[in-house]
Coordinates of C-alpha atoms in Angstrom, one line a residue:
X1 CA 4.8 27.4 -5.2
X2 CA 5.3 23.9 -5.1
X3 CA 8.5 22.3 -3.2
X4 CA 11.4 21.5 -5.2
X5 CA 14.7 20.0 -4.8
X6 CA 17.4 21.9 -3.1
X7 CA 19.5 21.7 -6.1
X8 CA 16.7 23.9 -7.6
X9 CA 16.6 26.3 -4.8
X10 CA 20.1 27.3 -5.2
X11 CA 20.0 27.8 -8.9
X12 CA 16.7 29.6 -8.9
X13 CA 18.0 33.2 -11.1
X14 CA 19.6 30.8 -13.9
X15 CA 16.6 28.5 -13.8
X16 CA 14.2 31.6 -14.4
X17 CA 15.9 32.9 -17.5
X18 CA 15.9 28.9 -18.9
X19 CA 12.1 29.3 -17.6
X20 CA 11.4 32.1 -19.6
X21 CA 13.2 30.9 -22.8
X22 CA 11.6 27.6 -23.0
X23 CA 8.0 29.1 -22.4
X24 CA 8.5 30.9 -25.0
X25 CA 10.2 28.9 -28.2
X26 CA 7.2 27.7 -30.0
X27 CA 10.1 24.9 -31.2
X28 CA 9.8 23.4 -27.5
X29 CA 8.0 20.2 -27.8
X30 CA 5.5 18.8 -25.2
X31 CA 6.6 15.4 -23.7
X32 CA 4.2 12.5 -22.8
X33 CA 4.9 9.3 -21.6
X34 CA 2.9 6.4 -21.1
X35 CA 3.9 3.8 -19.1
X36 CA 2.6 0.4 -19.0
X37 CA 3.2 -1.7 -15.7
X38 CA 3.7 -5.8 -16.0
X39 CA 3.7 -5.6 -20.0
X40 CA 6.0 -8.0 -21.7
X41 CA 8.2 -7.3 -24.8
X42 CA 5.7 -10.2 -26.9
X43 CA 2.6 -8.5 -26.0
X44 CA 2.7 -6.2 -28.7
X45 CA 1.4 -7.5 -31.9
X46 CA 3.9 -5.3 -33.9
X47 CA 7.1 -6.8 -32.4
X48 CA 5.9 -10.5 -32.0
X49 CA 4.0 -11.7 -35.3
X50 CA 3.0 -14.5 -32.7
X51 CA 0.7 -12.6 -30.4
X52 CA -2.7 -13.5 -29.6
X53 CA -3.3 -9.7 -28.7
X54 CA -4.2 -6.9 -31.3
X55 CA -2.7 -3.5 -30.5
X56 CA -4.0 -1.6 -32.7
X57 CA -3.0 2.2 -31.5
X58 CA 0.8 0.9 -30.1
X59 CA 1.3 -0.6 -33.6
X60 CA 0.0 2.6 -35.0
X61 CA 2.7 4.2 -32.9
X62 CA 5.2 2.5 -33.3
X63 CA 5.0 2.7 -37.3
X64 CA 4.9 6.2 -36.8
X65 CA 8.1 6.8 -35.0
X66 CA 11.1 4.7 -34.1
X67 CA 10.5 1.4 -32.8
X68 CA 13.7 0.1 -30.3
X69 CA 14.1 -3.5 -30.4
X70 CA 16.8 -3.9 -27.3
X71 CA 14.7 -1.7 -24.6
X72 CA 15.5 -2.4 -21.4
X73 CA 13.9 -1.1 -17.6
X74 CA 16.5 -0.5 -15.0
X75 CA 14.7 -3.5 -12.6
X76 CA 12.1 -6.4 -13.5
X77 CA 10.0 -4.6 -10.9
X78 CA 8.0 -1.9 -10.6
X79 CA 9.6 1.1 -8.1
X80 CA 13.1 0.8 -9.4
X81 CA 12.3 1.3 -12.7
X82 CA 10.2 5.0 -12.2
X83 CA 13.0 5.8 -9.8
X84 CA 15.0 5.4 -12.8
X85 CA 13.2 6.4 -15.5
X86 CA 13.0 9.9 -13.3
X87 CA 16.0 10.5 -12.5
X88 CA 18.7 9.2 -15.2
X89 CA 20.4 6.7 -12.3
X90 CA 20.6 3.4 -11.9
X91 CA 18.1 2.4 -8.6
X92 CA 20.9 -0.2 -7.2
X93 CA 22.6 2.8 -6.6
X94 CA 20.3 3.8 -3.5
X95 CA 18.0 0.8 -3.3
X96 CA 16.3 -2.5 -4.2
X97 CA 13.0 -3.5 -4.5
X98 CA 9.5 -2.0 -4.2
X99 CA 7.7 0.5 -2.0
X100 CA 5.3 -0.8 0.5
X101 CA 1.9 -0.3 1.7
X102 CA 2.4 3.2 3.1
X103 CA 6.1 3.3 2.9
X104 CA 8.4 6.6 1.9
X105 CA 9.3 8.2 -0.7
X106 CA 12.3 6.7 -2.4
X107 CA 13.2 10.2 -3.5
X108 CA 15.8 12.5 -1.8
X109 CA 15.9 16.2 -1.4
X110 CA 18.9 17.0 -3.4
X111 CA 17.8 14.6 -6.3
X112 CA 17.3 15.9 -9.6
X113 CA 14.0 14.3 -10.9
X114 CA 12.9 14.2 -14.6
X115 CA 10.3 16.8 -13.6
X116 CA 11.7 19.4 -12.0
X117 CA 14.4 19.9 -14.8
X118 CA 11.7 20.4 -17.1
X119 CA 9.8 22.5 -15.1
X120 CA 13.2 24.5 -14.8
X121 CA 12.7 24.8 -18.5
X122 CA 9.2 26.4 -18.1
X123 CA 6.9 23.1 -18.9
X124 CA 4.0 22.3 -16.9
X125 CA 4.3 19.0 -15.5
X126 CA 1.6 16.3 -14.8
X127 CA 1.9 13.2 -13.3
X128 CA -1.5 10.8 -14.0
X129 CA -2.1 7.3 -12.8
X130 CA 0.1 5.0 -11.1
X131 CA 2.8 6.5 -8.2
X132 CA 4.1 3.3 -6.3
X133 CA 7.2 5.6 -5.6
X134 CA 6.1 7.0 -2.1
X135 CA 4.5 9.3 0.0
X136 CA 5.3 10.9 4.0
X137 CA 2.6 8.6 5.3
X138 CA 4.6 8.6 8.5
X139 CA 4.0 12.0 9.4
X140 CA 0.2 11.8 8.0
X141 CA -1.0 8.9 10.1
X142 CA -2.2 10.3 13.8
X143 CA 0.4 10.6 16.4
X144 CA -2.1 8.1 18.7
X145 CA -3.3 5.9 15.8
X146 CA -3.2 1.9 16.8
X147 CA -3.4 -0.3 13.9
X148 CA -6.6 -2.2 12.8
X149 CA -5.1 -5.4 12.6
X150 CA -1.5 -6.9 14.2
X151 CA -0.1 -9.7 13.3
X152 CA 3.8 -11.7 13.4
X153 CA 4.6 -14.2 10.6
X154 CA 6.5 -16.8 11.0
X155 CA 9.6 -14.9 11.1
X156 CA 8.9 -13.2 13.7
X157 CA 7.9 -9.6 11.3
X158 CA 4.9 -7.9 12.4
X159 CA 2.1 -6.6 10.1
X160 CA 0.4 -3.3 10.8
X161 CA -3.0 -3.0 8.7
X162 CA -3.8 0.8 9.5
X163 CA -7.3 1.2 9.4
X164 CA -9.6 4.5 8.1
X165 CA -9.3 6.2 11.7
X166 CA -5.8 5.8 11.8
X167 CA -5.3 9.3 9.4
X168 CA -6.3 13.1 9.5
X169 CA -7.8 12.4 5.5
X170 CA -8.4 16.1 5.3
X171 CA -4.8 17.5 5.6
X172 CA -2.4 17.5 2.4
X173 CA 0.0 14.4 2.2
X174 CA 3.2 15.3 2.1
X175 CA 6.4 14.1 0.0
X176 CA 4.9 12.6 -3.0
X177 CA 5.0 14.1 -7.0
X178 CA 3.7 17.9 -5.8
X179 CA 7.3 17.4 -3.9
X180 CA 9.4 16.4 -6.5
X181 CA 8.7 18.7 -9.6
X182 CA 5.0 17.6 -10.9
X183 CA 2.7 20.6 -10.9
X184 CA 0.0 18.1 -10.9
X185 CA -1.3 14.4 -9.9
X186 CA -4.6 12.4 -10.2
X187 CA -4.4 8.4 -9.6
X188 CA -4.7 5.9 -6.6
X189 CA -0.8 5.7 -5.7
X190 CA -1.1 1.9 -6.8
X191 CA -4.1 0.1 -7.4
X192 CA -3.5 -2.8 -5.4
X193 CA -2.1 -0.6 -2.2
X194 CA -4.1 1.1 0.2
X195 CA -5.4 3.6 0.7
X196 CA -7.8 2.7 -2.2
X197 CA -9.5 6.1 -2.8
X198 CA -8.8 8.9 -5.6
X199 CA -5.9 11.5 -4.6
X200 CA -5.7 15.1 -6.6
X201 CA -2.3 16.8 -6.1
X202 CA -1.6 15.8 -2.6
X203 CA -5.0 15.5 -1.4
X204 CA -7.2 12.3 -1.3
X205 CA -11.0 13.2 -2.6
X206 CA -13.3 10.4 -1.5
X207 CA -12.5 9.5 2.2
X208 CA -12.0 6.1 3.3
X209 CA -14.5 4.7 5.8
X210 CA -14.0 0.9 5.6
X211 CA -11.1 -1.5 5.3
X212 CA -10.4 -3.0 1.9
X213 CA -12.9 -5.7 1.3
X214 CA -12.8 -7.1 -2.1
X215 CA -16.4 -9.0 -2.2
X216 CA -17.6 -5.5 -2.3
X217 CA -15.8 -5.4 -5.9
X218 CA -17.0 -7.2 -9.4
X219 CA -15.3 -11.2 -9.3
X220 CA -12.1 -10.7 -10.5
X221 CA -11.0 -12.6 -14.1
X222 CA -7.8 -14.0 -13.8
X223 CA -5.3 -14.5 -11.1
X224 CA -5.6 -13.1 -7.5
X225 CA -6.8 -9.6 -6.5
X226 CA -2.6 -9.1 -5.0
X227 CA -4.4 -6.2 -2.8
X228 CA -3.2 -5.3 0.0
X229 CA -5.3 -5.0 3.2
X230 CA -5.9 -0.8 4.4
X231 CA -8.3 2.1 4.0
X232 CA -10.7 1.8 1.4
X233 CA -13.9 4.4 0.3
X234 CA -16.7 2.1 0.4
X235 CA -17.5 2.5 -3.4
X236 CA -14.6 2.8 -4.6
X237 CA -14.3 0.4 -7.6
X238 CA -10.5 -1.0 -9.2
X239 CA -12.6 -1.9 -12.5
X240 CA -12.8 2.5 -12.7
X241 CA -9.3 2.9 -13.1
X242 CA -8.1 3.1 -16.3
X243 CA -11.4 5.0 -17.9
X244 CA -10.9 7.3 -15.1
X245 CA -7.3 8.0 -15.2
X246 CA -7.6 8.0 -19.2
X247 CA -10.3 10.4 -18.8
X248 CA -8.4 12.6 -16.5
X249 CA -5.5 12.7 -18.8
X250 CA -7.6 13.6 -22.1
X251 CA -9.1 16.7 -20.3
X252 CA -5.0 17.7 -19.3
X253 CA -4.3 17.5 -22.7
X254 CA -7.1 19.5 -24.2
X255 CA -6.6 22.5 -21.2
X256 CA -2.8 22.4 -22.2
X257 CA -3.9 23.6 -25.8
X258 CA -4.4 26.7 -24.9
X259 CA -1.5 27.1 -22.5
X260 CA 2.2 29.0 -23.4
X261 CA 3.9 26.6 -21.7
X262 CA 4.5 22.5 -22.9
X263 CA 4.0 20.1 -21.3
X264 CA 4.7 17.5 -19.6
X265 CA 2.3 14.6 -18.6
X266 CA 3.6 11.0 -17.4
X267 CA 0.9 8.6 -17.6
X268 CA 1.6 5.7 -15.8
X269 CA -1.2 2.7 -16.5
X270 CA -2.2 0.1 -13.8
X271 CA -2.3 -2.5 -16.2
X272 CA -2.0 -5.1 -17.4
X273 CA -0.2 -5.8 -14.0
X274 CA -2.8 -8.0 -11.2
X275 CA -4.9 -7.7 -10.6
X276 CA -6.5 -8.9 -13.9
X277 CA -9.6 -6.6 -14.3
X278 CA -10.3 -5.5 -17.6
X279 CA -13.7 -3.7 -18.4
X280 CA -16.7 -6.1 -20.1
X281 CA -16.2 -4.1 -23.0
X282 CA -12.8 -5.7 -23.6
X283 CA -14.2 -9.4 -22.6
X284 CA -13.0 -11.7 -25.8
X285 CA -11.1 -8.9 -27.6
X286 CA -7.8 -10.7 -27.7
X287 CA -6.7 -14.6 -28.0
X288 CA -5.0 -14.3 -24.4
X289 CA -8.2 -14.9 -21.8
X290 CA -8.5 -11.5 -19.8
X291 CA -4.7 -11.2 -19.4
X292 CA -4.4 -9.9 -22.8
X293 CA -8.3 -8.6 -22.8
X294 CA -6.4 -6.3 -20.5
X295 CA -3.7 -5.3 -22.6
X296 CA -6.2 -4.8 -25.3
X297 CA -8.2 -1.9 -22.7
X298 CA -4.7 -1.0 -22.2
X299 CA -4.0 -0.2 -25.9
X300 CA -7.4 1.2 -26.4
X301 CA -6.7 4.1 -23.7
X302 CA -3.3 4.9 -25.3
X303 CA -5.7 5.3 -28.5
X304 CA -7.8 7.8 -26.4
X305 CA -5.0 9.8 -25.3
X306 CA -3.3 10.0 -28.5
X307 CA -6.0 10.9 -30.5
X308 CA -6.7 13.7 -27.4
X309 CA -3.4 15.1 -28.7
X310 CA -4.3 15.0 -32.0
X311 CA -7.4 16.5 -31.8
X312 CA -5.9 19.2 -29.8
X313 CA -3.5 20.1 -32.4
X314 CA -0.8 19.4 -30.7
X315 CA 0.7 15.9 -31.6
X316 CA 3.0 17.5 -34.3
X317 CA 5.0 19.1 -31.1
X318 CA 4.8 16.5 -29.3
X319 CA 7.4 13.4 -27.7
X320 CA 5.8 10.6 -26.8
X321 CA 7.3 7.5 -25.5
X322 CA 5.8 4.4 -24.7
X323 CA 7.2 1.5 -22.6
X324 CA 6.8 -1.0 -19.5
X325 CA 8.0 -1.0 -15.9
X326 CA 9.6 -4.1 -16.4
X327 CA 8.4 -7.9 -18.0
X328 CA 4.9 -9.8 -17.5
X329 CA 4.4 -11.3 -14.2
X330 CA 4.4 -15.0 -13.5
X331 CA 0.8 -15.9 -14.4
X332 CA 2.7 -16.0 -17.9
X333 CA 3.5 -19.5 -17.5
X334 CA 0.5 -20.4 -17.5
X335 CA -0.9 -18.6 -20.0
X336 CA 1.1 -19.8 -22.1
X337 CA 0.1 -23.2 -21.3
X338 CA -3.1 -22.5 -22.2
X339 CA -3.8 -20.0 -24.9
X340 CA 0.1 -20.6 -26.7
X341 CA 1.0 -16.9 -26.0
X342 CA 4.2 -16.3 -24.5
X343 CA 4.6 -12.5 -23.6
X344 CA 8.0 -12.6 -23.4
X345 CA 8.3 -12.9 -26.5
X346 CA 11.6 -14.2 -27.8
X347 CA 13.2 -14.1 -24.8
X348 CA 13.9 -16.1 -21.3
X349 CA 12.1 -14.8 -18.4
X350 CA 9.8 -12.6 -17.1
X351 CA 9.1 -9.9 -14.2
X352 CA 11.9 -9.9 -11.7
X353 CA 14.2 -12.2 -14.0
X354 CA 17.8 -11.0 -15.0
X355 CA 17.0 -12.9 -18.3
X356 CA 15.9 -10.6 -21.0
X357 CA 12.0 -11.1 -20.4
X358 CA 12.4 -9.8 -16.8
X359 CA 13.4 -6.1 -18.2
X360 CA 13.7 -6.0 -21.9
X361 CA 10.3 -4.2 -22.5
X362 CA 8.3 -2.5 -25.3
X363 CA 10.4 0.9 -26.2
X364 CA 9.1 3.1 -28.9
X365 CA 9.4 6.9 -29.5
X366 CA 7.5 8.8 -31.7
X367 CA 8.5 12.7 -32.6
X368 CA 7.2 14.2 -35.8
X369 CA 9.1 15.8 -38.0
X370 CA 12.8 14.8 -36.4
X371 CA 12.3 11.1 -35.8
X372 CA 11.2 9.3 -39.1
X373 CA 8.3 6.9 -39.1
X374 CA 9.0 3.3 -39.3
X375 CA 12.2 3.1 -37.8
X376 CA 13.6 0.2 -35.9
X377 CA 16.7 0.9 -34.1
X378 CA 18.7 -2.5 -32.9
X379 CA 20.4 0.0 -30.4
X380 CA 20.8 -0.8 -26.4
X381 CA 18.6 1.4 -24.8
X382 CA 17.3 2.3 -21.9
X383 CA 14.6 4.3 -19.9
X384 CA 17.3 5.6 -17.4
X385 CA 18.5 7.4 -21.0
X386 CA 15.6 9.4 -21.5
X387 CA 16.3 12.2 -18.9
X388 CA 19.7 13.4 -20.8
X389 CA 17.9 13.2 -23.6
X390 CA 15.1 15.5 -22.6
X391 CA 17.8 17.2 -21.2
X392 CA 19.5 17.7 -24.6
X393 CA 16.1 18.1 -26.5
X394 CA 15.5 21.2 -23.8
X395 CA 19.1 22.6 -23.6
X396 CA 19.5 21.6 -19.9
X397 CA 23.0 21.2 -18.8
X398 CA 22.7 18.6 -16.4
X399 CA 24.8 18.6 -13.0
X400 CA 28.0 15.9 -12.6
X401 CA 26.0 14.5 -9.6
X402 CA 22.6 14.3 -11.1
X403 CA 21.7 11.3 -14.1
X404 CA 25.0 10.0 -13.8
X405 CA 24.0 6.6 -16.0
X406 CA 21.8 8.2 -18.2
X407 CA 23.0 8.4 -22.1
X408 CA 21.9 11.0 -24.4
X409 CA 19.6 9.2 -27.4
X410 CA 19.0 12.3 -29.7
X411 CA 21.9 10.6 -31.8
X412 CA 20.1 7.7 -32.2
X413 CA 16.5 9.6 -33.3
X414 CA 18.6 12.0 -35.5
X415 CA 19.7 8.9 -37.6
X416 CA 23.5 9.9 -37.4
X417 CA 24.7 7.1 -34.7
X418 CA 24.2 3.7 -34.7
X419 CA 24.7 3.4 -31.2
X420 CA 25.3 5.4 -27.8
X421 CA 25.2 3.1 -24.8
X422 CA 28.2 0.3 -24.6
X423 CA 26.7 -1.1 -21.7
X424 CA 23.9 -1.8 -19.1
X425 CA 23.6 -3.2 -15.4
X426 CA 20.9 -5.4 -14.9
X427 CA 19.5 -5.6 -11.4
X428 CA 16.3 -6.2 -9.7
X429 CA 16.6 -7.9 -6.0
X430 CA 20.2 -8.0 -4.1
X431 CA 19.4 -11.4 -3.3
X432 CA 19.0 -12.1 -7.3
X433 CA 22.7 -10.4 -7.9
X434 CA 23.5 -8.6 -11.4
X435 CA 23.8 -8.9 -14.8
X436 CA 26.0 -7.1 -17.4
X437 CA 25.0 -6.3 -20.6
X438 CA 28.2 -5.4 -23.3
X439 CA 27.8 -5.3 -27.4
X440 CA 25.9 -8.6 -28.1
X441 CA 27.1 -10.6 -24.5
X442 CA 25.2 -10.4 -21.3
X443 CA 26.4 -12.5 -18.2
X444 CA 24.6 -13.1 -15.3
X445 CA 26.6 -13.2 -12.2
X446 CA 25.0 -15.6 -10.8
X447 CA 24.3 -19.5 -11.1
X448 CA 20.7 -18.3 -12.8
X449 CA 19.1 -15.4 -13.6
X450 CA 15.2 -16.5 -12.3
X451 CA 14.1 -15.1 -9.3
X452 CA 11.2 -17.8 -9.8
X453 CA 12.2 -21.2 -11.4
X454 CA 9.8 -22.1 -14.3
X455 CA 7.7 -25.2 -14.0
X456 CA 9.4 -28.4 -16.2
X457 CA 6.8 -28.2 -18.8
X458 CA 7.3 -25.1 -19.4
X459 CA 11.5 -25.0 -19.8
X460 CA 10.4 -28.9 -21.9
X461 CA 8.1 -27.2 -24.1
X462 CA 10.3 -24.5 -24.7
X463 CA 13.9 -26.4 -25.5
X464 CA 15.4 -25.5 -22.4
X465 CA 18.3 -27.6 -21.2
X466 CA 19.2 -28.8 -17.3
X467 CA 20.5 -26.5 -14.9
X468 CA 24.5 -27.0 -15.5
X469 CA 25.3 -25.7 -12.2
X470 CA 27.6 -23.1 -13.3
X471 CA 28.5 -20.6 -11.1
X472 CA 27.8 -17.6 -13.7
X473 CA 25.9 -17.7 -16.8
X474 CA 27.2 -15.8 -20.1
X475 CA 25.3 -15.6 -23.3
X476 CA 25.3 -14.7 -27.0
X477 CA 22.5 -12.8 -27.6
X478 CA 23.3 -12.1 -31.6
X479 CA 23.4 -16.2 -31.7
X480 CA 20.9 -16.6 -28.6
X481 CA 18.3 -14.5 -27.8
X482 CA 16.5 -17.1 -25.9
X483 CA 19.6 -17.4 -23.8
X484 CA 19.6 -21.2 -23.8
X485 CA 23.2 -22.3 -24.4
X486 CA 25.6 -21.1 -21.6
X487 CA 28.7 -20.0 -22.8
X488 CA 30.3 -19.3 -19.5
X489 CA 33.2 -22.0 -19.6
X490 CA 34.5 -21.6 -23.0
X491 CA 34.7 -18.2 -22.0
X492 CA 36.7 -17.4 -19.0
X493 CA 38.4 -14.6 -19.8
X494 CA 35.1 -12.6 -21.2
X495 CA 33.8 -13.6 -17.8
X496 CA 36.3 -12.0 -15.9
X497 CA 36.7 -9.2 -17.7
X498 CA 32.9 -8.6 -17.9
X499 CA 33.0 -9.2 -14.2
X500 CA 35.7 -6.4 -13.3
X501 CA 33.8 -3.9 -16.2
X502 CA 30.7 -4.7 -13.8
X503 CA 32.9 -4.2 -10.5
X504 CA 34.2 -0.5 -12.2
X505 CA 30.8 0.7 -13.0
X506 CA 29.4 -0.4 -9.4
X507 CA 32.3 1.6 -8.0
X508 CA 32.2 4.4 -10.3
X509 CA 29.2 5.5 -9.0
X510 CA 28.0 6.7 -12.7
X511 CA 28.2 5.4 -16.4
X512 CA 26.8 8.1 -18.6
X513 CA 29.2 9.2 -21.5
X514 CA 29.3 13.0 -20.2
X515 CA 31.5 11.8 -17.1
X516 CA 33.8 9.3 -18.5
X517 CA 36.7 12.0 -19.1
X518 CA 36.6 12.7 -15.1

């Protein structure tokens, strides 16, 4: 029996009985989630007639279910965002920024994850692919381990690089998905963290034997590697990852067939976030150079999977979501520069941003027979909402403590409301402050919302005006989605009361519609 939370513990004999009813409703669907890491909201060719990247089996999906056009991640980077996505709460609320090289797990005990309520509800629950949400590595390395290299930046912080020695590889790994409700993993934690070496459940498979050495590895095609340095298995290859991970998650899907229980399989994609690798195969396939080469592999394992469910007979019963950790990254600039393809899309920004290209991502949700195809919904979403609606889908009452900004979007997919979320916190560093999102105005409490400031060609070629200095930044986004004309001060008293809505939800300590009336 795999840990779980202790919230589960102590509600074991209810949880049973759900257990048992769920197994057993052939109406229960199987949920599957694919989640694409550094893809921006233009990169899709159904949602941005400008692309220079076909996506054939997203646009396929997306015709074929509901289509949300105002998406949003809870950060413009990558932790926060699966923190939030599993478990219904906004990450500000516990932390800021990403998990490093070896560092803990971001979840604690008495948190309600995603996974463990549905495995309350009798699924079977897989996690595939990219973690970057922690491990116990702490308690894994060797009590008398001394690093492979030491060194002090300039600021006085010192680098550890553990080397291979530095671990007991043949002992389980403790406090990562087996520890938080997934009955199942395969992936490489993150693909540009060490240790870079497959891990199945909890334990790794190929041991590493050499630090990470990246002329051992295929030239990479655009941008830099971004690997960290660590414990590598000498022939281990980053070019593998998606066919293997794909792979891994077809076979789930086909053995699941069979099975009494659903589902539930997150698949959480590598790409198209650096570094830049895609397979040969995929060399030329888009108008984007290898950036979008890579979002076409990306596209083309989505296709795979789907038509694993498909083939398996279950994609009639089946939920599938598709999205993105938060916007492109900053070799964006640049690309559009040079192949006229802006993955942002409409919008202002991109990975990290408050501006809209930093978190408002790809969003679609397909679900035969209840959701009809070719919807476009103009709703405020976001991924933080899917775990009360799973909830909702499953019958799961959900604890007062546990999701508490997560909103309920079977409404929405029913066709019978328009919208179900008033507003949404944008936040992705402290040091970058937060946004406020409320009916078509978003203000930025800040002087900008760029965590990187744009080159001057780029803001020229785009129409951008000069930096007004304003201490906030408020926007129009019916009138200005490209958030270009600051409306800040002919709007003060929007501003402030924006700003004290903002202040309310911080100190709230929730925002989902289920707690408003306590």
């Amino acid at each position: 029996m795999q840990p779980i939370t202790l919230f589960i513990m102590a509600t074991a004999s209810t949880l049973l009985s759900l257990s048992s009813h769920a197994a057993t409703d052939p109406e229960t669907p199987n949920i599957l989630i694919l989640y694409a890491d550094d893809m921006g909201y233009g990169d899709l060719n159904c949602q941005n007639s400008d692309s220079k990247i076909p996506t054939v089996h997203l646009d396929r999906l997306a015709s074929e279910g509901m289509r949300f056009t105002d998406g949003h991640s809870s950060s413009g980077v990558c932790t926060p965002s699966r923190y939030a996505l599993l478990t219904g709460r906004d990450h500000w609320r516990k932390f800021y920024g990403i998990v490093n090289a070896f560092g803990p797990s971001v979840f604690s005990p008495e948190r309600l994850t995603l996974p463990e309520m549905l495995q309350a509800k009798g699924y079977h629950t897989a996690a595939i692919g990219k973690w970057h949400l922690g491990w116990d590595w702490d308690s894994y390395r060797l009590p008398d381990a001394e690093p492979a290299i030491q060194t002090t930046t300039h600021k006085g912080r010192k680098n550890e690089v553990w080397g291979p020695d530095a671990f007991d590889w043949s002992k389980p790994i403790p406090n990562g998905p087996l520890a938080h409700g997934f009955d199942h993993y395969f992936g490489d934690t993150v693909i540009n963290f060490p240790p870079y070496c497959w891990i199945e459940d909890d334990r790794v498979i190929d041991v590493p034997d050499v630090l990470m050495d990246t002329k051992r590895w295929k030239p990479i095609k655009e941008g830099r590697w971004e690997c960290r340095p660590g414990p590598m298995y000498h022939d281990w290859d980053p070019y593998e990852n998606i066919p293997t991970t794909t792979k891994h998650a077809v076979e789930y899907i086909q053995q699941q067939a069979d099975k009494a229980a659903p589902f539930f399989l997150y698949f959480a994609f590598p790409s198209p976030h650096a570094p830049i690798i895609p397979n040969d195969a995929f060399d030329g396939s888009s108008q984007a150079g290898a950036y979008g080469d890579f979002v076409v592999e990306t596209d083309a394992a989505c296709g795979q999977i789907l038509r694993a469910l498909e083939a398996s007979g279950q994609a009639d019963n089946t939920i599938v979501v598709f999205s993105a950790d938060n916007g492109a990254e900053h070799y964006a600039y640049e690309r559009d520069k040079q192949y006229d393809h802006w993955s942002s899309g409409p919008f202002r920004g991109l990975k990290q941003d408050i501006y809209e290209g930093g978190h408002h991502v790809p969003f679609i949700i397909r679900w035969p027979k209840v959701v009809k195809p070719g919807l476009v919904s103009e709703a405020l979403v976001s991924q933080i909402d899917l775990m009360a609606t799973f909830a909702a889908v499953t019958d799961f009452t959900l604890p007062e403590d546990q999701a508490e900004d997560s909103h309920n979007l079977l409404p929405l997919l029913h066709g019978s409301a328009s919208s179900v979320r008033p507003t949404l916190v944008h936040s992705t560093w402290e040091r970058t402050g937060f946004g406020l999102r409320s009916g078509d105005w978003v203000l930025i409490n800040k002087r900008t919302g760029y965590a990187r400031k744009p080159k001057h060609d780029w803001l020229k070629r785009h129409n951008y005006p000069a930096d007004d200095d304003s201490p906030v930044e408020l926007y129009n986004l019916a009138k200005d989605i490209g958030q270009r004309h600051n409306l800040a001060s002919e709007n003060p008293e929007r501003v402030q009361a924006m700003q004290a809505a903002l202040k309310t939800l911080q100190d709230d300590g929730h925002s989902a519609s289920r707690l408003k009336t306590h």
